[in-house]
Amino acid sequence: MPADLVTISGSSRLIGRAACDRPTMKGWRQLPLKLLRGLWIGLIGLVLIFEEWGWEPLARLVARIGALPGLRWIESLIRALPPYGALALFAVPVLTLLPIKVLALYWLGHGHTVLGIGVIACAKVGGTAISARLFMLTKPTLMRLAWFARWLGRWITWKTRVVSQVKSSALWHSVDQFKQRTQSAAKIVIHRLRQWLD
């Protein structure tokens, strides 16, 4: 066989092999994107789960505070707001907590890690509580805005999908099992302490 034909035949085999290997290389290139996407969905899911877990209890806590005699009139004013006034009201917790978060970042930058993280966590919980109560008070008014009702429906659908993905993951099941074991162990310890004290 002439040398040229041998070269062409060998080259065609190499090209064929490379074509077969191409999807694998493509898969390897996409792996970091898949990992980042999974990490992003996991982080967003955890935030959404925290919001979901804390939304109603924190809203009830703020409602109890709002039920105090001197504060009831504030909730009445909020319920009476027009739709865009009610929407603008959500800027209040954001603008109120912004200086506190900036101060927390300042403390973190100057080595006060525990204090900075504690302030950010408290600001997050406080902001969630106020926002949850505001939403409960203004939802009937806000639903009169067609675009708000449409986007709220889309947001709920997306949030439900992300939260279900996180809750169906192996990591979530492991954490849930650990939580259940910890709760069982804590109940046993509390029961034994009570017996010992009695």
PDB file of C-alpha atoms in Angstrom:
ATOM      1  CA  MET A   1       0.000   0.000   0.000  1.00  0.00           C
ATOM      2  CA  PRO A   2       1.400   3.407  -0.891  1.00  0.00           C
ATOM      3  CA  ALA A   3       2.606   5.565   2.008  1.00  0.00           C
ATOM      4  CA  ASP A   4       0.108   8.311   1.170  1.00  0.00           C
ATOM      5  CA  LEU A   5      -2.832   5.897   1.472  1.00  0.00           C
ATOM      6  CA  VAL A   6      -1.518   4.583   4.804  1.00  0.00           C
ATOM      7  CA  THR A   7      -1.276   8.159   6.096  1.00  0.00           C
ATOM      8  CA  ILE A   8      -4.801   9.009   4.920  1.00  0.00           C
ATOM      9  CA  SER A   9      -6.198   5.790   6.403  1.00  0.00           C
ATOM     10  CA  GLY A  10      -4.497   6.444   9.757  1.00  0.00           C
ATOM     11  CA  SER A  11      -5.682  10.051   9.787  1.00  0.00           C
ATOM     12  CA  SER A  12      -9.277   9.004   9.089  1.00  0.00           C
ATOM     13  CA  ARG A  13      -9.128   6.567  12.027  1.00  0.00           C
ATOM     14  CA  LEU A  14      -7.800   9.318  14.293  1.00  0.00           C
ATOM     15  CA  ILE A  15     -10.526  11.733  13.135  1.00  0.00           C
ATOM     16  CA  GLY A  16     -13.188   9.060  13.695  1.00  0.00           C
ATOM     17  CA  ARG A  17     -11.871   8.336  17.182  1.00  0.00           C
ATOM     18  CA  ALA A  18     -11.775  12.059  18.012  1.00  0.00           C
ATOM     19  CA  ALA A  19     -15.375  12.426  16.788  1.00  0.00           C
ATOM     20  CA  CYS A  20     -16.431   9.583  19.091  1.00  0.00           C
ATOM     21  CA  ASP A  21     -14.599  11.155  22.023  1.00  0.00           C
ATOM     22  CA  ARG A  22     -16.019  14.637  21.417  1.00  0.00           C
ATOM     23  CA  PRO A  23     -19.256  14.210  23.482  1.00  0.00           C
ATOM     24  CA  THR A  24     -17.169  13.041  26.431  1.00  0.00           C
ATOM     25  CA  MET A  25     -14.975  16.124  26.206  1.00  0.00           C
ATOM     26  CA  LYS A  26     -18.080  18.284  25.888  1.00  0.00           C
ATOM     27  CA  GLY A  27     -19.493  16.609  29.004  1.00  0.00           C
ATOM     28  CA  TRP A  28     -16.286  17.343  30.904  1.00  0.00           C
ATOM     29  CA  ARG A  29     -16.454  20.981  29.831  1.00  0.00           C
ATOM     30  CA  GLN A  30     -20.048  21.245  31.053  1.00  0.00           C
ATOM     31  CA  LEU A  31     -19.284  19.619  34.428  1.00  0.00           C
ATOM     32  CA  PRO A  32     -18.139  22.864  36.178  1.00  0.00           C
ATOM     33  CA  LEU A  33     -21.293  24.634  34.939  1.00  0.00           C
ATOM     34  CA  LYS A  34     -23.474  21.819  36.267  1.00  0.00           C
ATOM     35  CA  LEU A  35     -21.673  21.916  39.623  1.00  0.00           C
ATOM     36  CA  LEU A  36     -22.063  25.701  39.853  1.00  0.00           C
ATOM     37  CA  ARG A  37     -25.736  25.448  38.896  1.00  0.00           C
ATOM     38  CA  GLY A  38     -26.305  22.764  41.539  1.00  0.00           C
ATOM     39  CA  LEU A  39     -24.495  24.825  44.168  1.00  0.00           C
ATOM     40  CA  TRP A  40     -26.469  27.954  43.220  1.00  0.00           C
ATOM     41  CA  ILE A  41     -29.822  26.118  43.373  1.00  0.00           C
ATOM     42  CA  GLY A  42     -28.784  24.587  46.707  1.00  0.00           C
ATOM     43  CA  LEU A  43     -27.902  27.965  48.231  1.00  0.00           C
ATOM     44  CA  ILE A  44     -31.042  29.654  46.878  1.00  0.00           C
ATOM     45  CA  GLY A  45     -33.088  26.681  48.064  1.00  0.00           C
ATOM     46  CA  LEU A  46     -31.700  26.958  51.600  1.00  0.00           C
ATOM     47  CA  VAL A  47     -32.536  30.684  51.680  1.00  0.00           C
ATOM     48  CA  LEU A  48     -36.059  29.958  50.420  1.00  0.00           C
ATOM     49  CA  ILE A  49     -36.501  27.177  52.982  1.00  0.00           C
ATOM     50  CA  PHE A  50     -35.395  29.559  55.746  1.00  0.00           C
ATOM     51  CA  GLU A  51     -37.883  32.163  54.475  1.00  0.00           C
ATOM     52  CA  GLU A  52     -40.604  29.513  54.295  1.00  0.00           C
ATOM     53  CA  TRP A  53     -39.797  28.182  57.770  1.00  0.00           C
ATOM     54  CA  GLY A  54     -39.593  31.607  59.388  1.00  0.00           C
ATOM     55  CA  TRP A  55     -42.251  33.480  57.410  1.00  0.00           C
ATOM     56  CA  GLU A  56     -45.419  32.575  59.335  1.00  0.00           C
ATOM     57  CA  PRO A  57     -43.969  32.281  62.892  1.00  0.00           C
ATOM     58  CA  LEU A  58     -42.143  35.604  62.551  1.00  0.00           C
ATOM     59  CA  ALA A  59     -45.227  37.252  61.033  1.00  0.00           C
ATOM     60  CA  ARG A  60     -47.281  36.009  64.008  1.00  0.00           C
ATOM     61  CA  LEU A  61     -44.698  37.438  66.399  1.00  0.00           C
ATOM     62  CA  VAL A  62     -44.860  40.871  64.719  1.00  0.00           C
ATOM     63  CA  ALA A  63     -48.676  40.603  64.702  1.00  0.00           C
ATOM     64  CA  ARG A  64     -48.639  40.161  68.502  1.00  0.00           C
ATOM     65  CA  ILE A  65     -46.477  43.249  68.836  1.00  0.00           C
ATOM     66  CA  GLY A  66     -48.770  45.105  66.435  1.00  0.00           C
ATOM     67  CA  ALA A  67     -51.807  44.106  68.501  1.00  0.00           C
ATOM     68  CA  LEU A  68     -50.593  46.213  71.424  1.00  0.00           C
ATOM     69  CA  PRO A  69     -53.011  49.108  72.117  1.00  0.00           C
ATOM     70  CA  GLY A  70     -50.683  51.879  70.985  1.00  0.00           C
ATOM     71  CA  LEU A  71     -49.740  50.172  67.707  1.00  0.00           C
ATOM     72  CA  ARG A  72     -53.056  48.866  66.305  1.00  0.00           C
ATOM     73  CA  TRP A  73     -53.720  52.068  64.404  1.00  0.00           C
ATOM     74  CA  ILE A  74     -50.503  51.555  62.374  1.00  0.00           C
ATOM     75  CA  GLU A  75     -51.819  48.268  60.950  1.00  0.00           C
ATOM     76  CA  SER A  76     -55.146  49.938  60.143  1.00  0.00           C
ATOM     77  CA  LEU A  77     -53.300  52.638  58.183  1.00  0.00           C
ATOM     78  CA  ILE A  78     -51.280  50.015  56.305  1.00  0.00           C
ATOM     79  CA  ARG A  79     -54.427  48.091  55.311  1.00  0.00           C
ATOM     80  CA  ALA A  80     -55.997  51.304  54.004  1.00  0.00           C
ATOM     81  CA  LEU A  81     -53.086  52.157  51.665  1.00  0.00           C
ATOM     82  CA  PRO A  82     -53.641  52.198  47.877  1.00  0.00           C
ATOM     83  CA  PRO A  83     -51.849  49.448  45.859  1.00  0.00           C
ATOM     84  CA  TYR A  84     -48.714  51.413  44.910  1.00  0.00           C
ATOM     85  CA  GLY A  85     -48.485  52.928  48.396  1.00  0.00           C
ATOM     86  CA  ALA A  86     -48.552  49.408  49.834  1.00  0.00           C
ATOM     87  CA  LEU A  87     -45.837  48.358  47.368  1.00  0.00           C
ATOM     88  CA  ALA A  88     -43.631  51.321  48.296  1.00  0.00           C
ATOM     89  CA  LEU A  89     -43.967  50.351  51.962  1.00  0.00           C
ATOM     90  CA  PHE A  90     -41.693  47.341  51.381  1.00  0.00           C
ATOM     91  CA  ALA A  91     -38.780  49.745  50.944  1.00  0.00           C
ATOM     92  CA  VAL A  92     -39.045  50.646  54.658  1.00  0.00           C
ATOM     93  CA  PRO A  93     -37.453  47.450  56.096  1.00  0.00           C
ATOM     94  CA  VAL A  94     -34.806  47.439  53.343  1.00  0.00           C
ATOM     95  CA  LEU A  95     -33.782  51.074  53.920  1.00  0.00           C
ATOM     96  CA  THR A  96     -34.004  50.729  57.714  1.00  0.00           C
ATOM     97  CA  LEU A  97     -31.757  47.653  57.843  1.00  0.00           C
ATOM     98  CA  LEU A  98     -29.232  48.834  55.228  1.00  0.00           C
ATOM     99  CA  PRO A  99     -27.138  50.983  57.644  1.00  0.00           C
ATOM    100  CA  ILE A 100     -27.131  48.123  60.171  1.00  0.00           C
ATOM    101  CA  LYS A 101     -25.814  45.697  57.531  1.00  0.00           C
ATOM    102  CA  VAL A 102     -23.143  48.208  56.447  1.00  0.00           C
ATOM    103  CA  LEU A 103     -22.079  48.529  60.107  1.00  0.00           C
ATOM    104  CA  ALA A 104     -21.920  44.716  60.359  1.00  0.00           C
ATOM    105  CA  LEU A 105     -19.665  44.597  57.271  1.00  0.00           C
ATOM    106  CA  TYR A 106     -17.448  47.254  58.873  1.00  0.00           C
ATOM    107  CA  TRP A 107     -17.112  45.084  61.997  1.00  0.00           C
ATOM    108  CA  LEU A 108     -16.340  42.016  59.866  1.00  0.00           C
ATOM    109  CA  GLY A 109     -13.627  43.986  58.048  1.00  0.00           C
ATOM    110  CA  HIS A 110     -12.046  44.980  61.368  1.00  0.00           C
ATOM    111  CA  GLY A 111     -11.828  41.473  62.801  1.00  0.00           C
ATOM    112  CA  HIS A 112     -15.077  41.378  64.844  1.00  0.00           C
ATOM    113  CA  THR A 113     -16.323  38.271  63.025  1.00  0.00           C
ATOM    114  CA  VAL A 114     -18.803  36.948  65.598  1.00  0.00           C
ATOM    115  CA  LEU A 115     -20.333  40.387  66.184  1.00  0.00           C
ATOM    116  CA  GLY A 116     -20.630  41.087  62.436  1.00  0.00           C
ATOM    117  CA  ILE A 117     -22.215  37.721  61.623  1.00  0.00           C
ATOM    118  CA  GLY A 118     -24.554  38.027  64.622  1.00  0.00           C
ATOM    119  CA  VAL A 119     -25.758  41.466  63.529  1.00  0.00           C
ATOM    120  CA  ILE A 120     -26.302  40.275  59.928  1.00  0.00           C
ATOM    121  CA  ALA A 121     -28.273  37.247  61.184  1.00  0.00           C
ATOM    122  CA  CYS A 122     -30.428  39.428  63.480  1.00  0.00           C
ATOM    123  CA  ALA A 123     -31.017  41.913  60.635  1.00  0.00           C
ATOM    124  CA  LYS A 124     -32.047  39.033  58.353  1.00  0.00           C
ATOM    125  CA  VAL A 125     -34.506  37.642  60.897  1.00  0.00           C
ATOM    126  CA  GLY A 126     -35.879  41.118  61.704  1.00  0.00           C
ATOM    127  CA  GLY A 127     -36.235  42.012  58.015  1.00  0.00           C
ATOM    128  CA  THR A 128     -38.007  38.729  57.286  1.00  0.00           C
ATOM    129  CA  ALA A 129     -40.407  39.257  60.209  1.00  0.00           C
ATOM    130  CA  ILE A 130     -41.351  42.800  59.173  1.00  0.00           C
ATOM    131  CA  SER A 131     -41.631  41.898  55.464  1.00  0.00           C
ATOM    132  CA  ALA A 132     -43.805  38.872  56.265  1.00  0.00           C
ATOM    133  CA  ARG A 133     -46.210  40.934  58.343  1.00  0.00           C
ATOM    134  CA  LEU A 134     -46.325  43.724  55.750  1.00  0.00           C
ATOM    135  CA  PHE A 135     -47.095  41.186  53.029  1.00  0.00           C
ATOM    136  CA  MET A 136     -49.931  39.645  55.055  1.00  0.00           C
ATOM    137  CA  LEU A 137     -51.422  43.104  55.669  1.00  0.00           C
ATOM    138  CA  THR A 138     -51.057  44.364  52.085  1.00  0.00           C
ATOM    139  CA  LYS A 139     -51.602  41.193  49.999  1.00  0.00           C
ATOM    140  CA  PRO A 140     -55.337  41.829  49.300  1.00  0.00           C
ATOM    141  CA  THR A 141     -54.482  45.359  48.110  1.00  0.00           C
ATOM    142  CA  LEU A 142     -51.450  44.260  46.061  1.00  0.00           C
ATOM    143  CA  MET A 143     -53.434  41.517  44.312  1.00  0.00           C
ATOM    144  CA  ARG A 144     -55.509  44.280  42.691  1.00  0.00           C
ATOM    145  CA  LEU A 145     -52.441  44.990  40.532  1.00  0.00           C
ATOM    146  CA  ALA A 146     -52.692  42.561  37.595  1.00  0.00           C
ATOM    147  CA  TRP A 147     -48.936  42.454  36.960  1.00  0.00           C
ATOM    148  CA  PHE A 148     -48.219  41.790  40.657  1.00  0.00           C
ATOM    149  CA  ALA A 149     -50.711  38.907  40.786  1.00  0.00           C
ATOM    150  CA  ARG A 150     -49.164  37.423  37.619  1.00  0.00           C
ATOM    151  CA  TRP A 151     -45.560  37.667  38.866  1.00  0.00           C
ATOM    152  CA  LEU A 152     -46.484  36.390  42.325  1.00  0.00           C
ATOM    153  CA  GLY A 153     -47.929  33.243  40.720  1.00  0.00           C
ATOM    154  CA  ARG A 154     -44.733  32.734  38.709  1.00  0.00           C
ATOM    155  CA  TRP A 155     -42.571  33.325  41.790  1.00  0.00           C
ATOM    156  CA  ILE A 156     -44.525  30.749  43.837  1.00  0.00           C
ATOM    157  CA  THR A 157     -44.219  28.163  41.020  1.00  0.00           C
ATOM    158  CA  TRP A 158     -40.447  28.736  40.694  1.00  0.00           C
ATOM    159  CA  LYS A 159     -39.914  28.721  44.462  1.00  0.00           C
ATOM    160  CA  THR A 160     -41.874  25.468  44.863  1.00  0.00           C
ATOM    161  CA  ARG A 161     -39.778  23.801  42.150  1.00  0.00           C
ATOM    162  CA  VAL A 162     -36.431  24.902  43.666  1.00  0.00           C
ATOM    163  CA  VAL A 163     -37.444  23.925  47.215  1.00  0.00           C
ATOM    164  CA  SER A 164     -38.650  20.492  46.031  1.00  0.00           C
ATOM    165  CA  GLN A 165     -35.295  19.948  44.222  1.00  0.00           C
ATOM    166  CA  VAL A 166     -33.392  20.769  47.411  1.00  0.00           C
ATOM    167  CA  LYS A 167     -35.653  18.609  49.590  1.00  0.00           C
ATOM    168  CA  SER A 168     -35.278  15.622  47.231  1.00  0.00           C
ATOM    169  CA  SER A 169     -31.446  15.783  47.292  1.00  0.00           C
ATOM    170  CA  ALA A 170     -29.316  13.243  49.159  1.00  0.00           C
ATOM    171  CA  LEU A 171     -27.703  16.024  51.214  1.00  0.00           C
ATOM    172  CA  TRP A 172     -31.109  17.250  52.415  1.00  0.00           C
ATOM    173  CA  HIS A 173     -32.130  13.696  53.431  1.00  0.00           C
ATOM    174  CA  SER A 174     -28.867  13.307  55.364  1.00  0.00           C
ATOM    175  CA  VAL A 175     -29.393  16.629  57.157  1.00  0.00           C
ATOM    176  CA  ASP A 176     -33.027  15.732  57.883  1.00  0.00           C
ATOM    177  CA  GLN A 177     -32.029  12.355  59.356  1.00  0.00           C
ATOM    178  CA  PHE A 178     -29.343  14.034  61.471  1.00  0.00           C
ATOM    179  CA  LYS A 179     -31.923  16.570  62.699  1.00  0.00           C
ATOM    180  CA  GLN A 180     -34.356  13.794  63.631  1.00  0.00           C
ATOM    181  CA  ARG A 181     -31.652  11.853  65.507  1.00  0.00           C
ATOM    182  CA  THR A 182     -30.582  15.034  67.322  1.00  0.00           C
ATOM    183  CA  GLN A 183     -34.185  15.802  68.315  1.00  0.00           C
ATOM    184  CA  SER A 184     -34.678  12.226  69.571  1.00  0.00           C
ATOM    185  CA  ALA A 185     -31.455  12.396  71.597  1.00  0.00           C
ATOM    186  CA  ALA A 186     -32.448  15.799  73.032  1.00  0.00           C
ATOM    187  CA  LYS A 187     -35.874  14.446  74.083  1.00  0.00           C
ATOM    188  CA  ILE A 188     -34.208  11.516  75.855  1.00  0.00           C
ATOM    189  CA  VAL A 189     -31.764  13.841  77.661  1.00  0.00           C
ATOM    190  CA  ILE A 190     -34.590  16.207  78.740  1.00  0.00           C
ATOM    191  CA  HIS A 191     -36.710  13.252  79.932  1.00  0.00           C
ATOM    192  CA  ARG A 192     -33.828  11.876  82.001  1.00  0.00           C
ATOM    193  CA  LEU A 193     -33.071  15.310  83.443  1.00  0.00           C
ATOM    194  CA  ARG A 194     -36.680  15.688  84.525  1.00  0.00           C
ATOM    195  CA  GLN A 195     -36.620  12.245  86.141  1.00  0.00           C
ATOM    196  CA  TRP A 196     -33.382  13.121  87.924  1.00  0.00           C
ATOM    197  CA  LEU A 197     -34.781  16.477  89.142  1.00  0.00           C
ATOM    198  CA  ASP A 198     -37.988  14.840  90.383  1.00  0.00           C
TER     199      ASP A 198
END
